[in-house]
Short mmCIF file of C-alpha atoms and ligand atoms in Angstrom, two decimals:
data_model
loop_
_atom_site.label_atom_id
_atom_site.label_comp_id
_atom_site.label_asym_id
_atom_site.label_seq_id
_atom_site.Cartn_x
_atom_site.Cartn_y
_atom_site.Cartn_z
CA UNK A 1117 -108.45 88.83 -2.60
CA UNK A 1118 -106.09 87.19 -5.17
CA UNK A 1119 -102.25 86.90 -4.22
CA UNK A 1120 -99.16 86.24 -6.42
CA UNK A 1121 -96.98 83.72 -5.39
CA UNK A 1122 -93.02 84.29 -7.13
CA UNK A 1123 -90.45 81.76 -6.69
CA UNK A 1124 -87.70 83.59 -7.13
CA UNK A 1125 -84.39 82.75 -8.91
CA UNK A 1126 -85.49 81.65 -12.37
CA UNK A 1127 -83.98 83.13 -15.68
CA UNK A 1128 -85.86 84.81 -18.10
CA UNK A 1129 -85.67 84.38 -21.52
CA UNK A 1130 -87.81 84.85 -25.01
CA UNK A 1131 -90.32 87.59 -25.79
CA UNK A 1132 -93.78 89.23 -25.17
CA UNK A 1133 -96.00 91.28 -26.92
CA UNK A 1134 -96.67 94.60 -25.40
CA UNK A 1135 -100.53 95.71 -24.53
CA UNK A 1136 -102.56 98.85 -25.71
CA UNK A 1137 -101.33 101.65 -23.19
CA UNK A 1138 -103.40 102.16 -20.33
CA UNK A 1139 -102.90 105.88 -19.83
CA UNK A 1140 -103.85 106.69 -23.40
CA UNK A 1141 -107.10 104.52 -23.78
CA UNK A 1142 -108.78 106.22 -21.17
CA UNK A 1143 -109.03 109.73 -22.28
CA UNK A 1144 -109.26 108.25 -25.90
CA UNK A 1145 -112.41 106.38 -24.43
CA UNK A 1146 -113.61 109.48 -22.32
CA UNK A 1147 -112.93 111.89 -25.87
CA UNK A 1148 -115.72 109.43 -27.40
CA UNK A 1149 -118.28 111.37 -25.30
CA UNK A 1150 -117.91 114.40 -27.59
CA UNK A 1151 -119.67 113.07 -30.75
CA UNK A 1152 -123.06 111.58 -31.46
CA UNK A 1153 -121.52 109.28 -33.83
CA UNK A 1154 -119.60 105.46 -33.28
CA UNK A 1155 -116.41 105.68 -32.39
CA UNK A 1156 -114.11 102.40 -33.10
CA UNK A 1157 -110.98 101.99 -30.62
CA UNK A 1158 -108.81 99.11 -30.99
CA UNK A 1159 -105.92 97.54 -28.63
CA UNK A 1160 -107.65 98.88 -25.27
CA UNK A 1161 -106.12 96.93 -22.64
CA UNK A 1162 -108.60 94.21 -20.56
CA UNK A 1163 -107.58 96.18 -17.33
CA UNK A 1164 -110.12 97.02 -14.70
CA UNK A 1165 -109.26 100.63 -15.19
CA UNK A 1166 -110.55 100.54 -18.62
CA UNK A 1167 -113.83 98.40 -17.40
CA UNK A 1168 -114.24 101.81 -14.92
CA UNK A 1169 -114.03 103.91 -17.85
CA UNK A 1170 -116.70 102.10 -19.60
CA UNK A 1171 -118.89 101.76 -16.88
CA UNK A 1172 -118.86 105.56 -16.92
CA UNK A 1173 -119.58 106.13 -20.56
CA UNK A 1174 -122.48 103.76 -20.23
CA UNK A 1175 -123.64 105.30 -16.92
CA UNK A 1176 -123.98 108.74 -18.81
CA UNK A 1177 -126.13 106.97 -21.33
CA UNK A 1178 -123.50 105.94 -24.13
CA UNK A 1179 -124.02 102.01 -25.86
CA UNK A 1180 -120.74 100.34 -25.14
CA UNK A 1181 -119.61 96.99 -26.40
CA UNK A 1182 -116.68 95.33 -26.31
CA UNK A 1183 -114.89 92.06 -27.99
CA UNK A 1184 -111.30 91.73 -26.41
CA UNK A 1185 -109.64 94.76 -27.13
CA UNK A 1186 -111.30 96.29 -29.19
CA UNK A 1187 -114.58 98.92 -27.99
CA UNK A 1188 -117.16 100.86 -29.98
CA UNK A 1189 -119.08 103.52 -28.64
CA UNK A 1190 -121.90 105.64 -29.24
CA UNK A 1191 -122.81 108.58 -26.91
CA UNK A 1192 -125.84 109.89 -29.10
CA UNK A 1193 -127.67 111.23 -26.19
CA UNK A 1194 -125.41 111.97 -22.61
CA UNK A 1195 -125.52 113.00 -18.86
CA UNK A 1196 -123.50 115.56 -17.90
CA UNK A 1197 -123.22 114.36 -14.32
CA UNK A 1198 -121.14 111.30 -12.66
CA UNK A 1199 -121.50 110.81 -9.33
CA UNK A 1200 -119.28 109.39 -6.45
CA UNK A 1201 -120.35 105.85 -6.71
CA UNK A 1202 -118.81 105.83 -10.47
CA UNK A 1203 -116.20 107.79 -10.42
CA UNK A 1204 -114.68 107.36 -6.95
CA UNK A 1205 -112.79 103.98 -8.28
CA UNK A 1206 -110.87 105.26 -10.76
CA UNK A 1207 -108.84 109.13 -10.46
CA UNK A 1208 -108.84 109.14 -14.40
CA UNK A 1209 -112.52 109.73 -14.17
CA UNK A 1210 -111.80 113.10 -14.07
CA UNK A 1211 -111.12 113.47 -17.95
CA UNK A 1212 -114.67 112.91 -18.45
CA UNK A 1213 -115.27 116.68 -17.54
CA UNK A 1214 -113.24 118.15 -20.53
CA UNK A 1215 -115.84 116.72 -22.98
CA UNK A 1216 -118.82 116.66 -21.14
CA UNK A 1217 -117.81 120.82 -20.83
CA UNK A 1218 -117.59 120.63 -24.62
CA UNK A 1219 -120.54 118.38 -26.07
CA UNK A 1220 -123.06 119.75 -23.04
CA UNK A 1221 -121.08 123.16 -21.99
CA UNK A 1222 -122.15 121.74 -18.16
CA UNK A 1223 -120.74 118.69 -16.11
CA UNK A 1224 -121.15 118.02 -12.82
CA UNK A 1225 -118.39 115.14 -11.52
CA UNK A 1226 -117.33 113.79 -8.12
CA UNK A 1227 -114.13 115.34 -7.34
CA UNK A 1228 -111.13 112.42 -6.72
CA UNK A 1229 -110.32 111.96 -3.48
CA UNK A 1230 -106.59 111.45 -2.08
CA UNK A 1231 -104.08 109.16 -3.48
CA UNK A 1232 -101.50 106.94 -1.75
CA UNK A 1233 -98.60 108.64 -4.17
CA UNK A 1234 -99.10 111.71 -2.87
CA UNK A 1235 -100.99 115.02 -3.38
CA UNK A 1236 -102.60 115.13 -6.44
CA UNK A 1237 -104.72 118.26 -7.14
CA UNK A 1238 -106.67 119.56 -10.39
CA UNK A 1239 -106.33 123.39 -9.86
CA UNK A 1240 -104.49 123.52 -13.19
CA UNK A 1241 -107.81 121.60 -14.88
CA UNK A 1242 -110.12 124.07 -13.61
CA UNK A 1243 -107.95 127.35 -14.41
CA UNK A 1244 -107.96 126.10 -18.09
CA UNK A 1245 -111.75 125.34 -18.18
CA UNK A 1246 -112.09 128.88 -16.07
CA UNK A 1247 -110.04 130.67 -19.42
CA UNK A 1248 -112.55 129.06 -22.18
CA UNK A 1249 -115.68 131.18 -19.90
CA UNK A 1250 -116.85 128.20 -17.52
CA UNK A 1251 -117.94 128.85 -13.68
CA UNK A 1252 -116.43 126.46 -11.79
CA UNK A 1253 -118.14 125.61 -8.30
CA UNK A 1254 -116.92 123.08 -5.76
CA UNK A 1255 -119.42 121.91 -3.55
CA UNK A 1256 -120.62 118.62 -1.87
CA UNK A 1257 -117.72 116.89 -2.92
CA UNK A 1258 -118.56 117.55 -6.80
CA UNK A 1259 -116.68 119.73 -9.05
CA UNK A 1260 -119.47 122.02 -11.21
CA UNK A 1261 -118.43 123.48 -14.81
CA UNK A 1262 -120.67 125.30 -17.07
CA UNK A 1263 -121.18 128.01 -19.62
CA UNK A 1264 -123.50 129.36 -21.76
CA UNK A 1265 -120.93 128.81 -24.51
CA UNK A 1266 -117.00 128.30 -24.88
CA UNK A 1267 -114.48 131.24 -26.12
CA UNK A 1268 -110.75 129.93 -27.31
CA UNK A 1269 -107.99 131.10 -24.89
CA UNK A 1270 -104.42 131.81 -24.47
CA UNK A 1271 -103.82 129.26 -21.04
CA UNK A 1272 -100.50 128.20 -19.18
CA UNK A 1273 -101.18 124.89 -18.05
CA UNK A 1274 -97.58 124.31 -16.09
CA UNK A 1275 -97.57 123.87 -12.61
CA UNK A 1276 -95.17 123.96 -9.54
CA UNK A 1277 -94.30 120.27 -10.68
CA UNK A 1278 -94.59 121.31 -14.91
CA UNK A 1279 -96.94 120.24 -17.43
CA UNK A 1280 -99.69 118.26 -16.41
CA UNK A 1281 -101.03 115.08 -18.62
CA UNK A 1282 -104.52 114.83 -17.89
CA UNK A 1283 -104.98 118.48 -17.56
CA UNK A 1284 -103.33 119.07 -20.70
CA UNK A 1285 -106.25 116.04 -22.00
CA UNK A 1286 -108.85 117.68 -20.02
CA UNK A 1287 -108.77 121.22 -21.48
CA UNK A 1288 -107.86 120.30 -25.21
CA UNK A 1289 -111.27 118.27 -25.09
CA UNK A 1290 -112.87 120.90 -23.76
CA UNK A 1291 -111.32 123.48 -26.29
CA UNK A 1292 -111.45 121.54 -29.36
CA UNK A 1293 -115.28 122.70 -29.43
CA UNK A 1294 -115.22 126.45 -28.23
CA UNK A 1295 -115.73 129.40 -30.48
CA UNK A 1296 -112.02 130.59 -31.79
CA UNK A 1297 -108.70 129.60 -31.26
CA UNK A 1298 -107.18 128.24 -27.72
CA UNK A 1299 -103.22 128.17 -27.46
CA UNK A 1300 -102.28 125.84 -24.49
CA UNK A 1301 -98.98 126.91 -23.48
CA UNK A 1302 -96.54 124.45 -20.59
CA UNK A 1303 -98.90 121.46 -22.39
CA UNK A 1304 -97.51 117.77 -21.60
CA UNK A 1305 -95.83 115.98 -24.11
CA UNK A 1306 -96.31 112.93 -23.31
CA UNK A 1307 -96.76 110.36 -26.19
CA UNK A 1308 -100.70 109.60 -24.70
CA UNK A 1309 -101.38 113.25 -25.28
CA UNK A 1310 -100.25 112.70 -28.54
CA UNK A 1311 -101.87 109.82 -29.44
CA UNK A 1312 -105.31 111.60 -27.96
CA UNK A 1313 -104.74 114.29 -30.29
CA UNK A 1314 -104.40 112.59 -33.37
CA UNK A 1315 -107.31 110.51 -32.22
CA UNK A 1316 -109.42 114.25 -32.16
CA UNK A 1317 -108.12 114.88 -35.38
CA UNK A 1318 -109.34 111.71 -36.66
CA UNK A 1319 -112.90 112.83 -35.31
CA UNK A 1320 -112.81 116.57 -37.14
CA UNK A 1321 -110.93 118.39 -34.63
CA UNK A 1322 -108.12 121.22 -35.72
CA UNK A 1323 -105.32 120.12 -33.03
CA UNK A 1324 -101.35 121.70 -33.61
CA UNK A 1325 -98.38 121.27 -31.70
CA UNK A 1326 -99.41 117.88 -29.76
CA UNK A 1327 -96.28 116.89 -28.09
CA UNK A 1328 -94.84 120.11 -28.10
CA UNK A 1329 -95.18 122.90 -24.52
CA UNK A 1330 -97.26 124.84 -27.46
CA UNK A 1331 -100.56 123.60 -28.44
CA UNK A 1332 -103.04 125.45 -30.59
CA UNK A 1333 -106.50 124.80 -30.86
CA UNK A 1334 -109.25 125.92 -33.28
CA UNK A 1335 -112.48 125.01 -32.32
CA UNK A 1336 -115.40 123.44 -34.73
CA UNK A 1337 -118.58 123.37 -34.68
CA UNK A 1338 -119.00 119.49 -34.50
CA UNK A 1339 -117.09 116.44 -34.13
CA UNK A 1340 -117.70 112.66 -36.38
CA UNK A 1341 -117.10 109.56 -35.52
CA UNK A 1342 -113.51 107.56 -36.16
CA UNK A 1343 -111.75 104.69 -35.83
CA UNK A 1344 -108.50 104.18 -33.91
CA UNK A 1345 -105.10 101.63 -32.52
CA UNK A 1346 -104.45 103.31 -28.94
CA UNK A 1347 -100.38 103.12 -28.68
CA UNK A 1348 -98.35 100.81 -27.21
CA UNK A 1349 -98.01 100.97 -23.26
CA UNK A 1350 -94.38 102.51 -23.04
CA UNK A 1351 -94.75 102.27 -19.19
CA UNK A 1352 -95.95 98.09 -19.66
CA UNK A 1353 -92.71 97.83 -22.00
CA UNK A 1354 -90.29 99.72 -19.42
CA UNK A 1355 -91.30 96.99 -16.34
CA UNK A 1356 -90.56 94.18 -18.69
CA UNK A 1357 -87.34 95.66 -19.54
CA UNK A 1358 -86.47 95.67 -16.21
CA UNK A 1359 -87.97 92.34 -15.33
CA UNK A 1360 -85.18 90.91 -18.02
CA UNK A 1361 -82.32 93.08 -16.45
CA UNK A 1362 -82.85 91.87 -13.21
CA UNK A 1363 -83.28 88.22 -13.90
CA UNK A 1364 -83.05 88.32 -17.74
CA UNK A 1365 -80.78 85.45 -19.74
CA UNK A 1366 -81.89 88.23 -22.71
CA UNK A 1367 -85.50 89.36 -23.62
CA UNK A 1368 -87.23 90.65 -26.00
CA UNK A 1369 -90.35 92.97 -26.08
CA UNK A 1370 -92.30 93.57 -29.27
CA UNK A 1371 -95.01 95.52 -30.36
CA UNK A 1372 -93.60 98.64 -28.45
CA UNK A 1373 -92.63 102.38 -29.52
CA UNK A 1374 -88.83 102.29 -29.04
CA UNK A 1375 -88.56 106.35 -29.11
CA UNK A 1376 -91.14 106.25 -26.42
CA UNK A 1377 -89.44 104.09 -24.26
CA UNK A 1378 -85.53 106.13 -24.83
CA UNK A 1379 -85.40 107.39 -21.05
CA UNK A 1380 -85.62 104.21 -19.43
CA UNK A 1381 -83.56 102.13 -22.06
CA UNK A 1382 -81.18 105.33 -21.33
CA UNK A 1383 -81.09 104.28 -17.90
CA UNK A 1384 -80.72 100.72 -18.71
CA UNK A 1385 -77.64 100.88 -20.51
CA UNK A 1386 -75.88 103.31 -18.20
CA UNK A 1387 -76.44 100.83 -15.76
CA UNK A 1388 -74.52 98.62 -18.09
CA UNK A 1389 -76.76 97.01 -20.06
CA UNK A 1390 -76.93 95.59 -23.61
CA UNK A 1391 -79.84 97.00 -25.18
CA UNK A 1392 -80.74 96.56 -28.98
CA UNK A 1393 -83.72 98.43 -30.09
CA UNK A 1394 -85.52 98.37 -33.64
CA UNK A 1395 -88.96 100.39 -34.40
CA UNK A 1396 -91.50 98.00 -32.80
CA UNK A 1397 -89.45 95.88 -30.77
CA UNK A 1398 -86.39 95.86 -27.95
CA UNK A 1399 -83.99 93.60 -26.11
CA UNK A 1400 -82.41 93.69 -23.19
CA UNK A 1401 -79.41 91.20 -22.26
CA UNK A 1402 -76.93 91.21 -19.53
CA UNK A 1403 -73.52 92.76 -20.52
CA UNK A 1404 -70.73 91.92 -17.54
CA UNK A 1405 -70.74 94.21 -14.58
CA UNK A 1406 -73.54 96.26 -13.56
CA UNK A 1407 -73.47 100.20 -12.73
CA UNK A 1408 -75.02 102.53 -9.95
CA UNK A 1409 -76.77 105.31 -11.18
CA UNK A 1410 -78.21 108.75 -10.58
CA UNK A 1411 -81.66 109.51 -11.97
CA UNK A 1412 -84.69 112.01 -11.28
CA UNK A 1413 -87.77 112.28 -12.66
CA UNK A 1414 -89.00 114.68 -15.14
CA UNK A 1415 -91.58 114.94 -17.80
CA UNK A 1416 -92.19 113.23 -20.89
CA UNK A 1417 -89.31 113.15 -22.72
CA UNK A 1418 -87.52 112.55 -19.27
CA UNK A 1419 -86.81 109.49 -17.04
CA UNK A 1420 -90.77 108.90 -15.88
CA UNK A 1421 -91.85 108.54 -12.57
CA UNK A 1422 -94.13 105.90 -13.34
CA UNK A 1423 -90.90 103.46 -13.55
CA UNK A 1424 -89.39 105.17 -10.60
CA UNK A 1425 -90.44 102.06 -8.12
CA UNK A 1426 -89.16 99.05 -10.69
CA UNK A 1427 -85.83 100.82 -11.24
CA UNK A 1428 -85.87 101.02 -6.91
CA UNK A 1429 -86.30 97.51 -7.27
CA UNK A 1430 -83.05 97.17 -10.32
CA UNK A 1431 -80.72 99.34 -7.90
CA UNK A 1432 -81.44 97.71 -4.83
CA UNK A 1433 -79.41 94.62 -6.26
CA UNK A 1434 -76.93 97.00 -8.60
CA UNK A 1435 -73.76 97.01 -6.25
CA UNK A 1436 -72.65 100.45 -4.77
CA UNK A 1437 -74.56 103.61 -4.22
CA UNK A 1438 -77.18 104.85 -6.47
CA UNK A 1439 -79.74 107.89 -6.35
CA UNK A 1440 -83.22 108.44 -7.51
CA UNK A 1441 -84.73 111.96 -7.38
CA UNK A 1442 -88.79 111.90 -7.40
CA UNK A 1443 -89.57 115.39 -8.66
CA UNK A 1444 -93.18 115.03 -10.11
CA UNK A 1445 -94.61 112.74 -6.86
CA UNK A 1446 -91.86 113.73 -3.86
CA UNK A 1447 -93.85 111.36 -1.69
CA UNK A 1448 -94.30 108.49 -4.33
CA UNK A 1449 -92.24 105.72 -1.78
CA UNK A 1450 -94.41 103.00 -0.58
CA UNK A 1451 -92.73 100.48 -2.32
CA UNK A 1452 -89.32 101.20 -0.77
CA UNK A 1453 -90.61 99.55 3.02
CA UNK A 1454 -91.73 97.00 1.08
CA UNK A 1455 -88.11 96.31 -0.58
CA UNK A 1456 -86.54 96.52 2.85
CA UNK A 1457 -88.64 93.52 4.19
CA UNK A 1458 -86.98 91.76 1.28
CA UNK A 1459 -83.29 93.30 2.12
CA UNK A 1460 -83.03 95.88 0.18
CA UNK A 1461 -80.69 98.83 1.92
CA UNK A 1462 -82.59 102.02 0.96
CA UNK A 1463 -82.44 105.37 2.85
CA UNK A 1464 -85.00 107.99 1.95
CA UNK A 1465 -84.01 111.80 2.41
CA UNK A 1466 -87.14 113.74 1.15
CA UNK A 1467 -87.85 113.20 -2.40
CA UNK A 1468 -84.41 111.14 -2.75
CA UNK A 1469 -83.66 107.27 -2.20
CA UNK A 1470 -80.29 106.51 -1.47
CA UNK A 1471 -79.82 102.81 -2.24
CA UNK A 1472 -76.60 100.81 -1.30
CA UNK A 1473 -77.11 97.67 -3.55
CA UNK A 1474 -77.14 94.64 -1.91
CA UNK A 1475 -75.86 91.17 -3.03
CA UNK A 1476 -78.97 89.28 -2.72
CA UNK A 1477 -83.00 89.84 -1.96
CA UNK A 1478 -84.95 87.28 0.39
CA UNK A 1479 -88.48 85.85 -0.64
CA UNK A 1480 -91.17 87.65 2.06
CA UNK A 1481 -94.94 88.62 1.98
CA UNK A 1482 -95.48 91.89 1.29
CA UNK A 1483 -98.35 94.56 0.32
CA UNK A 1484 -99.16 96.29 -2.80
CA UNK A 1485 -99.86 100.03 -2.15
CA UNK A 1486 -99.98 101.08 -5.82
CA UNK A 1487 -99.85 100.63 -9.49
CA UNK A 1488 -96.14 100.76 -10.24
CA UNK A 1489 -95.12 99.73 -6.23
CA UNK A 1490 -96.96 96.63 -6.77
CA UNK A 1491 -94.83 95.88 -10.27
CA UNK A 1492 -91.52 96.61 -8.11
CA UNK A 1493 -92.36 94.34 -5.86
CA UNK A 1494 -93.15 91.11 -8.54
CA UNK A 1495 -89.70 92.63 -10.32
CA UNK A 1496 -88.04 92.20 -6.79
CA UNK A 1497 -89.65 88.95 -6.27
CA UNK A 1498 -88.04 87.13 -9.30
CA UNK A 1499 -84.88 88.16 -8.14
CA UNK A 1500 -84.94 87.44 -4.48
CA UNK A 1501 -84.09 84.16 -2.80
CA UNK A 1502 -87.56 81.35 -1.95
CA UNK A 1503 -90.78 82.17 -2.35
CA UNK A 1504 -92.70 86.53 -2.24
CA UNK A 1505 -96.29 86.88 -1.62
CA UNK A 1506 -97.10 89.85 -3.09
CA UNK A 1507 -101.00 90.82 -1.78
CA UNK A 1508 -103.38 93.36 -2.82
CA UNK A 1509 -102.65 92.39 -6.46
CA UNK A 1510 -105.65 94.57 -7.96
CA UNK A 1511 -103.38 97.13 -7.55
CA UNK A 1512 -101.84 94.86 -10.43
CA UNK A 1513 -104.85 94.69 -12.53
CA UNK A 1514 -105.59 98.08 -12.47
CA UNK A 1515 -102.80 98.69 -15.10
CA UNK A 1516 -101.03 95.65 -16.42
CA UNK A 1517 -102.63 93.45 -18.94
CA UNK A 1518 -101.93 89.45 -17.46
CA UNK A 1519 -98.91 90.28 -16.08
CA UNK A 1520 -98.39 87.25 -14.34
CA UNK A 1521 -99.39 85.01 -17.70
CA UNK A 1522 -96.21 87.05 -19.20
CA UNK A 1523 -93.70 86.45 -16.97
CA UNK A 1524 -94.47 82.94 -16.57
CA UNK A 1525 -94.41 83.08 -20.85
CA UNK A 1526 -90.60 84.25 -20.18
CA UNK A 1527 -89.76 81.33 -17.64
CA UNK A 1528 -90.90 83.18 -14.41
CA UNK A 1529 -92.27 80.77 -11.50
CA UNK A 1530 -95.50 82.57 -10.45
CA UNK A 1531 -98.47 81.95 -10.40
CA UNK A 1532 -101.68 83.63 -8.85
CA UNK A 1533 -104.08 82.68 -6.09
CA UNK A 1534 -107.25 83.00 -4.69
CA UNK A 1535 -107.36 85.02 -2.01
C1 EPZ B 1878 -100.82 110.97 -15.35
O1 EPZ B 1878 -101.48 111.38 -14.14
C2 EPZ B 1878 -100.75 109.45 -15.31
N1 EPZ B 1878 -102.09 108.90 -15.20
C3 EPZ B 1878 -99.92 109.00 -14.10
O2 EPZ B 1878 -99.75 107.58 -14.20
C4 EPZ B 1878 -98.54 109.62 -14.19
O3 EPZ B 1878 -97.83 109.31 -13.02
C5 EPZ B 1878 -98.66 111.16 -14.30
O4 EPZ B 1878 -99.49 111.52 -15.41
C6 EPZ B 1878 -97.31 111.83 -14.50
O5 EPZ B 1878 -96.66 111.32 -15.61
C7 EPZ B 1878 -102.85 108.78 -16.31
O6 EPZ B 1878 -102.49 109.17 -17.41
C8 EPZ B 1878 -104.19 108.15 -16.15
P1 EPZ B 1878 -100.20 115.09 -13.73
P2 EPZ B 1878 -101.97 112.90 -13.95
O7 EPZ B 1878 -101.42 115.93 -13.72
O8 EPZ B 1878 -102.33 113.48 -15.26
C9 EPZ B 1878 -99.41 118.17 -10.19
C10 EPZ B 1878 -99.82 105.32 -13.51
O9 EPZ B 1878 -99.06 104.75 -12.72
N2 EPZ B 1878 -100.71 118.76 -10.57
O10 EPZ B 1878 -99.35 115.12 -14.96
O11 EPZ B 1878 -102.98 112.87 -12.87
C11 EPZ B 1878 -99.56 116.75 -9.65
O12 EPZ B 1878 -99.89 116.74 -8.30
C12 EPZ B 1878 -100.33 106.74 -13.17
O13 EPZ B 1878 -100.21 104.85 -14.58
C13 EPZ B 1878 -101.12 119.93 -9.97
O14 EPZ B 1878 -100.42 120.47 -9.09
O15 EPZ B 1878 -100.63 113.57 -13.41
C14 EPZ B 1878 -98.19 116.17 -9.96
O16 EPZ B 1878 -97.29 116.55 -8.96
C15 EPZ B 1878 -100.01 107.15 -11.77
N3 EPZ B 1878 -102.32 120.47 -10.33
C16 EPZ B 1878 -97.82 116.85 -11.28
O17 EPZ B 1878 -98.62 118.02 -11.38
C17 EPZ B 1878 -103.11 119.88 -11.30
O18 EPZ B 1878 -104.20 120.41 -11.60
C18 EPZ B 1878 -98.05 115.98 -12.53
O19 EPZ B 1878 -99.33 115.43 -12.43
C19 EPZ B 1878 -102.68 118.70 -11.91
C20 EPZ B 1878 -101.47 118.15 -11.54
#
């Protein structure tokens, strides 16, 4: 297994291009399923989560092909089942049932099993497919939805932790072919959903509201191909924003949604940071002293948790006492034992980390546990003192587009190795 080697202590400087977003691509890839036609998507990300996506289009009997980043697809005949052995990889795979439900009113798909951020159910999914007239049955591991035919619903789709992103996905796929009108009320707002919907709309659908709590629905008959740019990866843009605060000379990112990214250059400049942003691109610079800061997680348009673990890493180094509240994964830690091998001084109280910023990190090997743990722990390693080892890097690869190419574009000293 590969490793990533950081020497740490080297300024960064100059600018990257940010990649097709990751968590919009693969329902945008999984909405291809509900249409005979070609469907055209451009700036998918060469990440092994989209290569799982496409493995599961082409196991239920869509042609697939794909040049660099961009993919074309045509699902003129499908499966409606995907077992374990495809799905298991990749917890996304579950957005394959919301147009499966629609195209072939049946699916039959391995249900995900657990995940090292914490509990991560799809009751909400099923309640909304339940409301357009599917049975649902779960049984040998595999979730079972089908109906004779699909009926338009009213559906509240917020949970004890709010809206939810891929259930919001997952039912307006499955609605956007029912008979009537379906109003999906507590829907995410993140800019993926978005960016899904307009890509429905592209194909024929008759989607309102996307990225407000209200959507509304009206079903068609059929769905056309289209051709689409999947959005820039705010989440991608946010890391390297935080890569140049904590070692940054001044960087810039380009190719990025600036209004996407608000929260966390928020964040950024309360911690005291000089931050200039235009429409496609942002820089960061260092601007004197540095601030603690309080911050909790929220929905889309709040402070996301999926840069909860790199701004861990930020405030580990930001001298005096700052708080993070996890509210949409209370368990979503494992980088934070990681940081302490390096010296970071973080107490954990429940779904809070209490971190005392220290004057300096120290080079260690460490382990990858996740996505957005693993980028911490890179962030951390630039900063620290000799060499990190940061192992279990396909954590890495599962969501960040040559990440280590990047950072050694911007003057970082890594470099990867075979494991
Ligand atoms: C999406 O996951 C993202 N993944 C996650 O990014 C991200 O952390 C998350 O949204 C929140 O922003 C993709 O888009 C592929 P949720 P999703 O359903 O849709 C609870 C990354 O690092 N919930 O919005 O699975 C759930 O347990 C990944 O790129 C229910 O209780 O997350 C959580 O507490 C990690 N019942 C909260 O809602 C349900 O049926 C939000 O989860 C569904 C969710």
């Amino acid at each position: 297994m590969d490793k990533i080697l950081i020497h740490g202590g080297n300024p960064l400087s100059g600018s990257i291009k940010i990649s097709g977003s990751k968590n919009s691509a693969l329902p945008i890839l999984a909405a291809t399923l509900l249409t005979r036609e070609n469907c055209t998507i451009r700036r998918v990300p060469d990440l092994s989560d989209t290569h799982y996506m496409l493995q599961i289009l082409a196991h239920l009997g869509a042609q697939v092909e794909r040049a660099s980043g961009t993919v074309s697809v045509t699902a003129d005949k499908v499966e409606s089942i995907a077992p374990y052995d495809v799905v298991r990889k990749m917890r996304a795979s579950v957005c394959v049932i919301g147009p499966l439900l629609g195209r072939c009113k049946e699916a039959t798909v391995s249900l995900p099993g657990g995940c090292i951020i914490g509990d991560r159910p799809i009751d909400l999914h099923l309640k909304g497919f339940e409301a357009l007239g599917a049975a649902v049955r779960v049984e040998g591991g595999n979730v079972k939805v089908f109906a004779p035919k699909l009926t338009g619903a009213v559906i509240n789709l917020r949970g004890k932790f709010g809206p939810t992103v891929l259930g919001t996905d997952n039912v307006m796929m499955a609605a956007v072919l029912a008979e009537g009108t379906t109003v999906i009320e507590g829907a995410a707002q993140e800019p993926e959903v978005v960016d899904l919907a307009n890509f429905l709309n592209k194909m024929g659908a008759k989607i309102e509201g996307a990225g407000t709590r209200r959507m509304i629905i009206e079903g068609v008959k059929a769905l056309h191909g289209a051709e689409h740019d999947v959005i820039p990866d705010r989440i991608e843009a946010g890391t390297f924003l935080v890569a140049g605060a904590m070692c940054g000379k001044g960087i810039t990112i380009k190719r990025v949604d600036a209004e996407h990214v608000r929260a966390t250059t928020d964040a950024l400049s309360s911690c005291g940071f000089k931050i200039e942003t235009k429409e496609d691109w942002i820089s960061i610079a260092p601007n004197g002293s540095t601030t603690p800061v309080e911050l909790t997680t929220e929905p889309y348009p709040g402070f996301p948790t999926d840069m909860q673990a790199q701004m861990c890493a930020l405030l580990s180094t930001t001298h005096g006492i700052s708080v993070i509240t996890e509210n949409i994964f209370p368990q979503r830690y494992m980088h934070v034992a990681e940081l302490k091998r390096m010296g970071a001084h973080v107490d954990l109280e429940g779904s809070t980390a209490v971190i005392k910023g220290v004057d300096r990190l120290f080079g260690a090997p460490v382990m990858a546990s996740d996505l957005r743990a693993s980028a911490a722990l890179v962030l951390a390693g630039l900063k620290a003192e000799g060499t990190t080892e940061v192992s279990r890097v396909y954590h890495i690869d599962r969501g960040y587009e040559h990440l280590d190419e990047k950072l050694s574009e911007l003057g970082a000293h890594i470099e990867r190795v075979k494991g």
